């Protein structure tokens, strides 16, 4: 199950991406927003990040104007490694190297086609599990353990 959420700036894009991902066989849980009326992106990022954190969803996709605000919110959750990506290479690398579990993208800075390709790359790439990458992710987890209650 893939959590998806957006703000008003990415409302139409979220619906398109969810539709396209469903067509590729992905199960989607939509955490809103459900209109293009102005809203506060943290309200929706919180729900999606919590669903990934709890295991209700395996991964997440967050969309806003730039993707930056959503990624900042998601990374406040212990166990969440949200990566803001603007290209396919970064989406693959963050899965392979960082075991990122949420992707953040910007509706105003990246084309719809590129965002769909970025999402597919993110969702279809596995963590490599190589010792050097595992060691680095473990260090991130240590930092979380020290700084999150």
GROMACS .gro file of C-alpha atoms in nm:
model
  149
    1UNK     CA    1   0.000   0.000   0.000
    2UNK     CA    2   0.132   0.341  -0.101
    3UNK     CA    3   0.032   0.651   0.098
    4UNK     CA    4  -0.020   0.961  -0.113
    5UNK     CA    5  -0.091   1.315   0.001
    6UNK     CA    6  -0.071   1.667  -0.134
    7UNK     CA    7  -0.158   2.029  -0.081
    8UNK     CA    8  -0.376   2.243  -0.308
    9UNK     CA    9  -0.088   2.320  -0.544
   10UNK     CA   10  -0.059   1.951  -0.632
   11UNK     CA   11  -0.423   1.841  -0.608
   12UNK     CA   12  -0.474   1.766  -0.978
   13UNK     CA   13  -0.130   1.609  -1.005
   14UNK     CA   14  -0.193   1.383  -0.704
   15UNK     CA   15  -0.511   1.252  -0.863
   16UNK     CA   16  -0.333   1.188  -1.193
   17UNK     CA   17  -0.036   1.015  -1.028
   18UNK     CA   18  -0.265   0.800  -0.812
   19UNK     CA   19  -0.466   0.698  -1.118
   20UNK     CA   20  -0.153   0.613  -1.317
   21UNK     CA   21   0.000   0.416  -1.029
   22UNK     CA   22  -0.321   0.218  -0.982
   23UNK     CA   23  -0.299   0.135  -1.351
   24UNK     CA   24   0.048  -0.011  -1.283
   25UNK     CA   25  -0.096  -0.232  -1.007
   26UNK     CA   26  -0.011  -0.025  -0.700
   27UNK     CA   27  -0.261  -0.002  -0.414
   28UNK     CA   28  -0.300   0.361  -0.310
   29UNK     CA   29  -0.431   0.515   0.012
   30UNK     CA   30  -0.515   0.882  -0.044
   31UNK     CA   31  -0.471   1.112   0.255
   32UNK     CA   32  -0.586   1.425   0.074
   33UNK     CA   33  -0.624   1.708   0.020
   34UNK     CA   34  -0.944   1.647  -0.168
   35UNK     CA   35  -0.988   1.986  -0.334
   36UNK     CA   36  -0.784   2.267  -0.483
   37UNK     CA   37  -0.883   2.507  -0.204
   38UNK     CA   38  -0.598   2.657  -0.004
   39UNK     CA   39  -0.487   2.431   0.281
   40UNK     CA   40  -0.193   2.365   0.510
   41UNK     CA   41   0.040   2.098   0.368
   42UNK     CA   42   0.155   1.974   0.713
   43UNK     CA   43  -0.197   1.847   0.786
   44UNK     CA   44  -0.173   1.601   0.496
   45UNK     CA   45   0.195   1.513   0.524
   46UNK     CA   46   0.135   1.415   0.888
   47UNK     CA   47  -0.131   1.159   0.798
   48UNK     CA   48   0.072   0.999   0.519
   49UNK     CA   49   0.396   0.989   0.721
   50UNK     CA   50   0.215   0.838   1.020
   51UNK     CA   51   0.073   0.566   0.794
   52UNK     CA   52   0.420   0.476   0.669
   53UNK     CA   53   0.567   0.498   1.018
   54UNK     CA   54   0.304   0.260   1.159
   55UNK     CA   55   0.340   0.010   0.875
   56UNK     CA   56  -0.014   0.070   0.748
   57UNK     CA   57   0.152   0.176   0.421
   58UNK     CA   58   0.481   0.046   0.281
   59UNK     CA   59   0.595   0.370   0.119
   60UNK     CA   60   0.464   0.719   0.060
   61UNK     CA   61   0.449   0.990  -0.202
   62UNK     CA   62   0.406   1.353  -0.099
   63UNK     CA   63   0.335   1.633  -0.346
   64UNK     CA   64   0.326   2.007  -0.297
   65UNK     CA   65   0.443   2.310  -0.493
   66UNK     CA   66   0.812   2.229  -0.447
   67UNK     CA   67   0.806   1.907  -0.245
   68UNK     CA   68   1.028   2.070   0.014
   69UNK     CA   69   0.768   2.154   0.280
   70UNK     CA   70   0.616   1.807   0.268
   71UNK     CA   71   0.960   1.645   0.301
   72UNK     CA   72   1.042   1.862   0.602
   73UNK     CA   73   0.725   1.750   0.780
   74UNK     CA   74   0.770   1.381   0.699
   75UNK     CA   75   1.128   1.381   0.826
   76UNK     CA   76   1.003   1.486   1.170
   77UNK     CA   77   0.875   1.128   1.215
   78UNK     CA   78   1.103   0.866   1.367
   79UNK     CA   79   1.178   0.598   1.112
   80UNK     CA   80   1.085   0.810   0.813
   81UNK     CA   81   1.350   0.881   0.553
   82UNK     CA   82   1.181   1.114   0.309
   83UNK     CA   83   1.375   1.221   0.001
   84UNK     CA   84   1.291   1.522  -0.211
   85UNK     CA   85   1.371   1.417  -0.569
   86UNK     CA   86   1.359   1.600  -0.900
   87UNK     CA   87   1.496   1.325  -1.126
   88UNK     CA   88   1.487   0.948  -1.179
   89UNK     CA   89   1.852   0.894  -1.083
   90UNK     CA   90   1.798   1.051  -0.740
   91UNK     CA   91   1.480   0.849  -0.683
   92UNK     CA   92   1.662   0.524  -0.757
   93UNK     CA   93   1.971   0.621  -0.558
   94UNK     CA   94   1.776   0.720  -0.248
   95UNK     CA   95   1.606   0.381  -0.243
   96UNK     CA   96   1.925   0.184  -0.317
   97UNK     CA   97   2.153   0.379  -0.082
   98UNK     CA   98   1.933   0.541   0.183
   99UNK     CA   99   1.637   0.302   0.203
  100UNK     CA  100   1.410   0.608   0.176
  101UNK     CA  101   1.049   0.520   0.246
  102UNK     CA  102   0.878   0.841   0.135
  103UNK     CA  103   0.927   1.042  -0.183
  104UNK     CA  104   0.852   1.414  -0.203
  105UNK     CA  105   0.811   1.588  -0.538
  106UNK     CA  106   0.719   1.937  -0.653
  107UNK     CA  107   0.425   2.001  -0.885
  108UNK     CA  108   0.555   2.348  -0.974
  109UNK     CA  109   0.914   2.248  -1.048
  110UNK     CA  110   0.893   1.910  -1.222
  111UNK     CA  111   0.676   1.802  -1.516
  112UNK     CA  112   0.390   1.557  -1.468
  113UNK     CA  113   0.557   1.298  -1.692
  114UNK     CA  114   0.886   1.330  -1.505
  115UNK     CA  115   0.707   1.300  -1.169
  116UNK     CA  116   0.537   0.980  -1.282
  117UNK     CA  117   0.873   0.838  -1.394
  118UNK     CA  118   1.031   0.947  -1.063
  119UNK     CA  119   0.751   0.776  -0.868
  120UNK     CA  120   0.788   0.454  -1.067
  121UNK     CA  121   1.165   0.455  -1.016
  122UNK     CA  122   1.123   0.513  -0.643
  123UNK     CA  123   0.859   0.243  -0.599
  124UNK     CA  124   1.031  -0.020  -0.812
  125UNK     CA  125   1.381   0.016  -0.665
  126UNK     CA  126   1.484  -0.188  -0.363
  127UNK     CA  127   1.737  -0.103  -0.095
  128UNK     CA  128   2.068  -0.258  -0.203
  129UNK     CA  129   2.154  -0.386   0.143
  130UNK     CA  130   2.525  -0.342   0.067
  131UNK     CA  131   2.728  -0.318   0.386
  132UNK     CA  132   2.835   0.045   0.329
  133UNK     CA  133   2.476   0.156   0.269
  134UNK     CA  134   2.341  -0.048   0.559
  135UNK     CA  135   2.610   0.103   0.786
  136UNK     CA  136   2.507   0.455   0.683
  137UNK     CA  137   2.134   0.392   0.731
  138UNK     CA  138   2.214   0.243   1.073
  139UNK     CA  139   2.393   0.569   1.159
  140UNK     CA  140   2.079   0.761   1.062
  141UNK     CA  141   1.880   0.533   1.292
  142UNK     CA  142   2.129   0.602   1.575
  143UNK     CA  143   2.078   0.976   1.528
  144UNK     CA  144   1.701   0.924   1.542
  145UNK     CA  145   1.734   0.717   1.859
  146UNK     CA  146   1.932   0.999   2.028
  147UNK     CA  147   1.711   1.284   1.909
  148UNK     CA  148   1.357   1.146   1.904
  149UNK     CA  149   1.173   1.054   2.222
   0.00000   0.00000   0.00000
